[in-house]
Every structure is written in structure tokens, then in C-alpha cells.
PDB file of C-alpha atoms in Angstrom:
ATOM      1  CA  UNK A 251      15.380 -13.710  11.490  1.00 53.00           C
ATOM      2  CA  UNK A 252      16.277 -10.208  12.425  1.00 63.00           C
ATOM      3  CA  UNK A 253      12.663  -8.833  11.654  1.00 59.00           C
ATOM      4  CA  UNK A 254      11.296 -11.344  14.192  1.00 60.00           C
ATOM      5  CA  UNK A 255      13.571 -10.340  17.047  1.00 67.00           C
ATOM      6  CA  UNK A 256      12.798  -6.568  16.345  1.00 64.00           C
ATOM      7  CA  UNK A 257       9.061  -7.384  16.348  1.00 59.00           C
ATOM      8  CA  UNK A 258       9.358  -9.174  19.468  1.00 61.00           C
ATOM      9  CA  UNK A 259      11.252  -6.445  21.146  1.00 67.00           C
ATOM     10  CA  UNK A 260       8.665  -3.786  20.044  1.00 62.00           C
ATOM     11  CA  UNK A 261       5.799  -5.778  21.167  1.00 57.00           C
ATOM     12  CA  UNK A 262       7.597  -6.569  24.542  1.00 62.00           C
ATOM     13  CA  UNK A 263       8.029  -2.920  24.950  1.00 63.00           C
ATOM     14  CA  UNK A 264       4.615  -2.069  24.062  1.00 56.00           C
ATOM     15  CA  UNK A 265       3.250  -4.553  26.820  1.00 55.00           C
ATOM     16  CA  UNK A 266       5.743  -3.231  29.364  1.00 62.00           C
ATOM     17  CA  UNK A 267       5.304   0.559  28.854  1.00 59.00           C
ATOM     18  CA  UNK A 268       1.704   1.394  27.865  1.00 55.00           C
ATOM     19  CA  UNK A 269      -1.343   1.414  30.035  1.00 57.00           C
ATOM     20  CA  UNK A 270      -3.379  -0.324  27.500  1.00 55.00           C
ATOM     21  CA  UNK A 271      -0.933  -3.007  26.001  1.00 48.00           C
ATOM     22  CA  UNK A 272      -3.665  -4.234  23.731  1.00 51.00           C
ATOM     23  CA  UNK A 273      -3.639  -1.073  21.604  1.00 56.00           C
ATOM     24  CA  UNK A 274      -4.366  -2.458  18.180  1.00 54.00           C
ATOM     25  CA  UNK A 275      -3.126   0.773  16.431  1.00 62.00           C
ATOM     26  CA  UNK A 276       0.427   0.214  17.661  1.00 64.00           C
ATOM     27  CA  UNK A 277       0.300  -3.472  16.744  1.00 64.00           C
ATOM     28  CA  UNK A 278      -0.766  -2.412  13.257  1.00 66.00           C
ATOM     29  CA  UNK A 279       2.061  -0.055  12.998  1.00 69.00           C
ATOM     30  CA  UNK A 280       4.655  -2.740  14.088  1.00 68.00           C
ATOM     31  CA  UNK A 281       3.418  -5.383  11.747  1.00 70.00           C
ATOM     32  CA  UNK A 282       3.268  -2.953   8.902  1.00 71.00           C
ATOM     33  CA  UNK A 283       6.643  -1.850   9.383  1.00 72.00           C
ATOM     34  CA  UNK A 284       7.814  -5.477   9.550  1.00 74.00           C
ATOM     35  CA  UNK A 285       5.906  -6.413   6.464  1.00 78.00           C
ATOM     36  CA  UNK A 286       7.387  -3.558   4.476  1.00 72.00           C
ATOM     37  CA  UNK A 287      10.882  -4.833   5.525  1.00 75.00           C
ATOM     38  CA  UNK A 288       9.940  -8.207   4.345  1.00 78.00           C
ATOM     39  CA  UNK A 289       8.791  -6.712   0.816  1.00 77.00           C
ATOM     40  CA  UNK A 290      11.878  -4.814   0.470  1.00 75.00           C
ATOM     41  CA  UNK A 291      13.973  -8.200   0.915  1.00 77.00           C
ATOM     42  CA  UNK A 292      11.692  -9.924  -1.625  1.00 81.00           C
ATOM     43  CA  UNK A 293       9.918 -12.087   1.016  1.00 81.00           C
ATOM     44  CA  UNK A 294       6.360 -11.430  -0.212  1.00 82.00           C
ATOM     45  CA  UNK A 295       4.786 -14.456   1.193  1.00 84.00           C
ATOM     46  CA  UNK A 296       5.922 -13.479   4.738  1.00 83.00           C
ATOM     47  CA  UNK A 297       4.939  -9.931   4.562  1.00 84.00           C
ATOM     48  CA  UNK A 298       1.452 -11.245   3.117  1.00 86.00           C
ATOM     49  CA  UNK A 299       0.959 -13.462   6.236  1.00 85.00           C
ATOM     50  CA  UNK A 300       1.913 -10.525   8.699  1.00 81.00           C
ATOM     51  CA  UNK A 301      -0.598  -8.404   6.976  1.00 84.00           C
ATOM     52  CA  UNK A 302      -3.235 -11.072   6.934  1.00 86.00           C
ATOM     53  CA  UNK A 303      -2.945 -11.556  10.551  1.00 79.00           C
ATOM     54  CA  UNK A 304      -3.187  -7.858  11.214  1.00 76.00           C
ATOM     55  CA  UNK A 305      -6.440  -7.305   9.275  1.00 82.00           C
ATOM     56  CA  UNK A 306      -8.214 -10.113  11.040  1.00 75.00           C
ATOM     57  CA  UNK A 307      -9.478  -7.656  13.411  1.00 68.00           C
ATOM     58  CA  UNK A 308     -11.520  -5.196  11.311  1.00 71.00           C
ATOM     59  CA  UNK A 309     -11.742  -1.746  12.619  1.00 70.00           C
ATOM     60  CA  UNK A 310     -12.656   1.542  11.251  1.00 67.00           C
ATOM     61  CA  UNK A 311      -9.204   2.932  12.042  1.00 71.00           C
ATOM     62  CA  UNK A 312      -6.487   4.488   9.623  1.00 76.00           C
ATOM     63  CA  UNK A 313      -4.270   1.652  10.754  1.00 77.00           C
ATOM     64  CA  UNK A 314      -6.669  -0.954   9.421  1.00 81.00           C
ATOM     65  CA  UNK A 315      -7.042   0.945   6.155  1.00 84.00           C
ATOM     66  CA  UNK A 316      -3.281   1.160   5.857  1.00 82.00           C
ATOM     67  CA  UNK A 317      -2.722  -2.488   6.487  1.00 84.00           C
ATOM     68  CA  UNK A 318      -5.380  -3.292   3.845  1.00 88.00           C
ATOM     69  CA  UNK A 319      -3.771  -0.922   1.131  1.00 88.00           C
ATOM     70  CA  UNK A 320      -0.525  -2.718   2.053  1.00 87.00           C
ATOM     71  CA  UNK A 321      -1.837  -6.182   1.652  1.00 90.00           C
ATOM     72  CA  UNK A 322      -3.509  -5.225  -1.675  1.00 92.00           C
ATOM     73  CA  UNK A 323      -0.225  -4.098  -3.058  1.00 87.00           C
ATOM     74  CA  UNK A 324       1.561  -7.398  -1.616  1.00 88.00           C
ATOM     75  CA  UNK A 325      -0.963  -9.439  -3.556  1.00 91.00           C
ATOM     76  CA  UNK A 326      -0.263  -7.287  -6.547  1.00 88.00           C
ATOM     77  CA  UNK A 327       3.467  -8.045  -6.246  1.00 85.00           C
ATOM     78  CA  UNK A 328       2.959 -11.684  -5.993  1.00 88.00           C
ATOM     79  CA  UNK A 329       0.431 -11.765  -8.740  1.00 89.00           C
ATOM     80  CA  UNK A 330      -2.735 -12.798  -6.912  1.00 93.00           C
ATOM     81  CA  UNK A 331      -5.062 -10.598  -8.976  1.00 93.00           C
ATOM     82  CA  UNK A 332      -8.311 -12.027  -7.600  1.00 93.00           C
ATOM     83  CA  UNK A 333      -7.105 -11.440  -4.012  1.00 94.00           C
ATOM     84  CA  UNK A 334      -5.647  -7.955  -4.973  1.00 94.00           C
ATOM     85  CA  UNK A 335      -8.892  -6.964  -6.718  1.00 95.00           C
ATOM     86  CA  UNK A 336     -11.150  -7.970  -3.531  1.00 95.00           C
ATOM     87  CA  UNK A 337      -8.731  -6.245  -1.256  1.00 93.00           C
ATOM     88  CA  UNK A 338      -8.231  -3.212  -3.136  1.00 94.00           C
ATOM     89  CA  UNK A 339     -12.022  -2.600  -3.747  1.00 93.00           C
ATOM     90  CA  UNK A 340     -12.463  -3.157   0.177  1.00 91.00           C
ATOM     91  CA  UNK A 341      -9.795  -0.673   0.917  1.00 89.00           C
ATOM     92  CA  UNK A 342     -11.232   1.900  -1.612  1.00 89.00           C
ATOM     93  CA  UNK A 343     -14.821   1.494   0.015  1.00 88.00           C
ATOM     94  CA  UNK A 344     -13.121   2.318   3.326  1.00 85.00           C
ATOM     95  CA  UNK A 345     -11.122   5.088   2.138  1.00 83.00           C
ATOM     96  CA  UNK A 346     -14.025   6.823   0.359  1.00 81.00           C
ATOM     97  CA  UNK A 347     -16.062   6.526   3.663  1.00 79.00           C
ATOM     98  CA  UNK A 348     -13.668   7.833   6.145  1.00 75.00           C
ATOM     99  CA  UNK A 349     -14.446  11.068   7.959  1.00 70.00           C
ATOM    100  CA  UNK A 350     -12.896  14.050   6.098  1.00 63.00           C
ATOM    101  CA  UNK A 351     -10.584  14.452   9.062  1.00 61.00           C
ATOM    102  CA  UNK A 352      -9.082  11.098   8.684  1.00 56.00           C
ATOM    103  CA  UNK A 353      -8.944  10.973   4.889  1.00 54.00           C
ATOM    104  CA  UNK A 354      -5.665  12.594   4.565  1.00 70.00           C
ATOM    105  CA  UNK A 355      -3.540  13.147   1.341  1.00 73.00           C
ATOM    106  CA  UNK A 356      -1.474   9.999   1.700  1.00 76.00           C
ATOM    107  CA  UNK A 357      -4.650   7.781   1.759  1.00 76.00           C
ATOM    108  CA  UNK A 358      -6.187   9.735  -1.141  1.00 81.00           C
ATOM    109  CA  UNK A 359      -2.899   9.134  -3.238  1.00 83.00           C
ATOM    110  CA  UNK A 360      -2.782   5.441  -2.355  1.00 85.00           C
ATOM    111  CA  UNK A 361      -6.288   5.083  -3.298  1.00 86.00           C
ATOM    112  CA  UNK A 362      -5.735   6.685  -6.593  1.00 89.00           C
ATOM    113  CA  UNK A 363      -2.642   4.273  -7.315  1.00 90.00           C
ATOM    114  CA  UNK A 364      -4.803   1.333  -6.416  1.00 92.00           C
ATOM    115  CA  UNK A 365      -7.655   2.456  -8.708  1.00 92.00           C
ATOM    116  CA  UNK A 366      -4.968   2.631 -11.489  1.00 93.00           C
ATOM    117  CA  UNK A 367      -3.844  -1.033 -10.627  1.00 91.00           C
ATOM    118  CA  UNK A 368      -7.516  -2.221 -10.755  1.00 93.00           C
ATOM    119  CA  UNK A 369      -8.088  -0.856 -14.184  1.00 92.00           C
ATOM    120  CA  UNK A 370      -4.935  -2.541 -15.372  1.00 91.00           C
ATOM    121  CA  UNK A 371      -5.173  -5.861 -13.681  1.00 89.00           C
ATOM    122  CA  UNK A 372      -8.797  -6.430 -12.900  1.00 87.00           C
ATOM    123  CA  UNK A 373     -10.561  -4.573 -15.775  1.00 88.00           C
ATOM    124  CA  UNK A 374      -7.812  -5.033 -18.273  1.00 88.00           C
ATOM    125  CA  UNK A 375      -8.147  -1.369 -19.156  1.00 92.00           C
ATOM    126  CA  UNK A 376      -4.502  -0.444 -19.473  1.00 91.00           C
ATOM    127  CA  UNK A 377      -5.037   2.888 -21.243  1.00 93.00           C
ATOM    128  CA  UNK A 378      -7.290   3.929 -18.245  1.00 94.00           C
ATOM    129  CA  UNK A 379      -4.704   2.761 -15.812  1.00 93.00           C
ATOM    130  CA  UNK A 380      -1.968   4.703 -17.484  1.00 93.00           C
ATOM    131  CA  UNK A 381      -4.082   7.643 -17.669  1.00 94.00           C
ATOM    132  CA  UNK A 382      -4.980   7.323 -13.998  1.00 93.00           C
ATOM    133  CA  UNK A 383      -1.135   7.100 -13.083  1.00 93.00           C
ATOM    134  CA  UNK A 384      -0.141   9.969 -15.324  1.00 94.00           C
ATOM    135  CA  UNK A 385      -2.712  12.213 -13.786  1.00 94.00           C
ATOM    136  CA  UNK A 386      -1.353  11.067 -10.271  1.00 92.00           C
ATOM    137  CA  UNK A 387       2.184  11.701 -11.233  1.00 93.00           C
ATOM    138  CA  UNK A 388       1.186  15.421 -12.156  1.00 92.00           C
ATOM    139  CA  UNK A 389      -0.518  15.894  -8.921  1.00 90.00           C
ATOM    140  CA  UNK A 390       2.424  14.476  -6.823  1.00 91.00           C
ATOM    141  CA  UNK A 391       4.774  16.873  -8.912  1.00 90.00           C
ATOM    142  CA  UNK A 392       3.429  19.735  -6.995  1.00 87.00           C
ATOM    143  CA  UNK A 393       3.801  18.357  -3.515  1.00 85.00           C
ATOM    144  CA  UNK A 394       7.426  18.265  -2.225  1.00 81.00           C
ATOM    145  CA  UNK A 395       6.468  15.879   0.388  1.00 80.00           C
ATOM    146  CA  UNK A 396       5.498  13.120  -1.908  1.00 81.00           C
ATOM    147  CA  UNK A 397       8.363  12.871  -4.216  1.00 85.00           C
ATOM    148  CA  UNK A 398       9.376   9.379  -3.089  1.00 83.00           C
ATOM    149  CA  UNK A 399       5.967   8.286  -4.029  1.00 82.00           C
ATOM    150  CA  UNK A 400       6.099  10.077  -7.227  1.00 89.00           C
ATOM    151  CA  UNK A 401       9.253   8.114  -8.073  1.00 89.00           C
ATOM    152  CA  UNK A 402       7.292   4.822  -7.492  1.00 86.00           C
ATOM    153  CA  UNK A 403       4.589   6.121  -9.961  1.00 89.00           C
ATOM    154  CA  UNK A 404       7.096   7.075 -12.394  1.00 91.00           C
ATOM    155  CA  UNK A 405       8.678   3.588 -12.288  1.00 89.00           C
ATOM    156  CA  UNK A 406       5.290   1.979 -12.697  1.00 88.00           C
ATOM    157  CA  UNK A 407       4.510   4.280 -15.649  1.00 91.00           C
ATOM    158  CA  UNK A 408       7.880   3.503 -17.302  1.00 90.00           C
ATOM    159  CA  UNK A 409       7.406  -0.249 -17.126  1.00 88.00           C
ATOM    160  CA  UNK A 410       3.773   0.196 -18.409  1.00 89.00           C
ATOM    161  CA  UNK A 411       4.990   2.305 -21.439  1.00 88.00           C
ATOM    162  CA  UNK A 412       7.570  -0.275 -22.254  1.00 85.00           C
ATOM    163  CA  UNK A 413       5.249  -3.275 -21.923  1.00 84.00           C
ATOM    164  CA  UNK A 414       2.723  -1.493 -24.333  1.00 84.00           C
ATOM    165  CA  UNK A 415       4.968  -0.412 -27.123  1.00 83.00           C
ATOM    166  CA  UNK A 416       5.429   3.194 -26.341  1.00 83.00           C
ATOM    167  CA  UNK A 417       9.262   3.420 -26.159  1.00 76.00           C
ATOM    168  CA  UNK A 418       9.302   7.139 -26.693  1.00 80.00           C
ATOM    169  CA  UNK A 419       7.206   7.804 -23.485  1.00 79.00           C
ATOM    170  CA  UNK A 420       9.315   5.023 -21.758  1.00 67.00           C
ATOM    171  CA  UNK A 421      12.510   7.097 -22.503  1.00 72.00           C
ATOM    172  CA  UNK A 422      10.974  10.286 -21.543  1.00 72.00           C
ATOM    173  CA  UNK A 423       9.894   8.789 -17.973  1.00 62.00           C
TER     174      UNK A 423
END
């Protein structure tokens, strides 16, 4: 219930303080932040509804791509693999076609993680998914700003190792 009041207050602030109150970029940001709070609280269906509402207005903006990537992850967390596959592929297409100036490191990293999940959950190619995550973890190891994301990749890897009878790698991770 707190998330609704925060969103309402944020949107009210937007409408009262900006020249163009219909700036979709700000609405994307608020709804994405709210959806991640819902995900952290385990309310995946609520987060999914927020994100689905956000992506109804397709744009070529970074905010749209971010919402699409978040929705793909939300579908993965709720084991909706068909929707995950479709949404992840759509976000990868957009990411691959972004102008270089917009295609920053964060979106590239998220795209690599989504590719790994596509290998695992859509193509049933677990070894290729594990290899993709291992490569991503090695890349993230070199970037101090991405250590939190690296922890997420390591967590995913450890679970994959354990689920695929690789206890030695699980212990090392």
C-alpha cells in the first residue's frame, strides 16, 4: 500500500512541477522503481502489471528498453518462460539496434544476462547459458561500478552449478 502512495505522490509532483507533465521518460522511471520494490517484496504479479502498463507505449527510448528488460526478468522470476522468451528477444533486438551513444555498458551487461537466460530457459542449452554467465562474471570482475550486478551473476551461477551436479564449482562460487 505504501508503493501506491509513493507513486501517486511522485506522479503528482511530476504534473505540478514540470513544463511537460506527460513526459513518458519520467513515468517509466517511477513505474520501474516501483516495480523493483514490488519484486524485492516478492509481489511479482503486481510488478508485472506495472511493467506491462509501462510498455504499452512503445518508444525507442532507453527507458522503454529498461522497462522491457525488467519485464523479461519478472516473467523469468514467475516462470512464464514463453513470455520471458518473447520479451527478452524483443529487448535484445532493441538493444542491438540502439545508437552507440545510447547503448551504454549497463544495457550491454543486462542483454548478456538475458542471452544466458534464453539459452537456459528457451533453448534448454544449460552449458551455453553457464558459459555466457561465466564470461559475464569475468568481465564484471574488472569493473568496480558493477560489483553488485556481479554478485547477482555469481548467485545465478552457483544455483546453476548446484542444479547441474557441479558441487565443486558451486562451493568455489
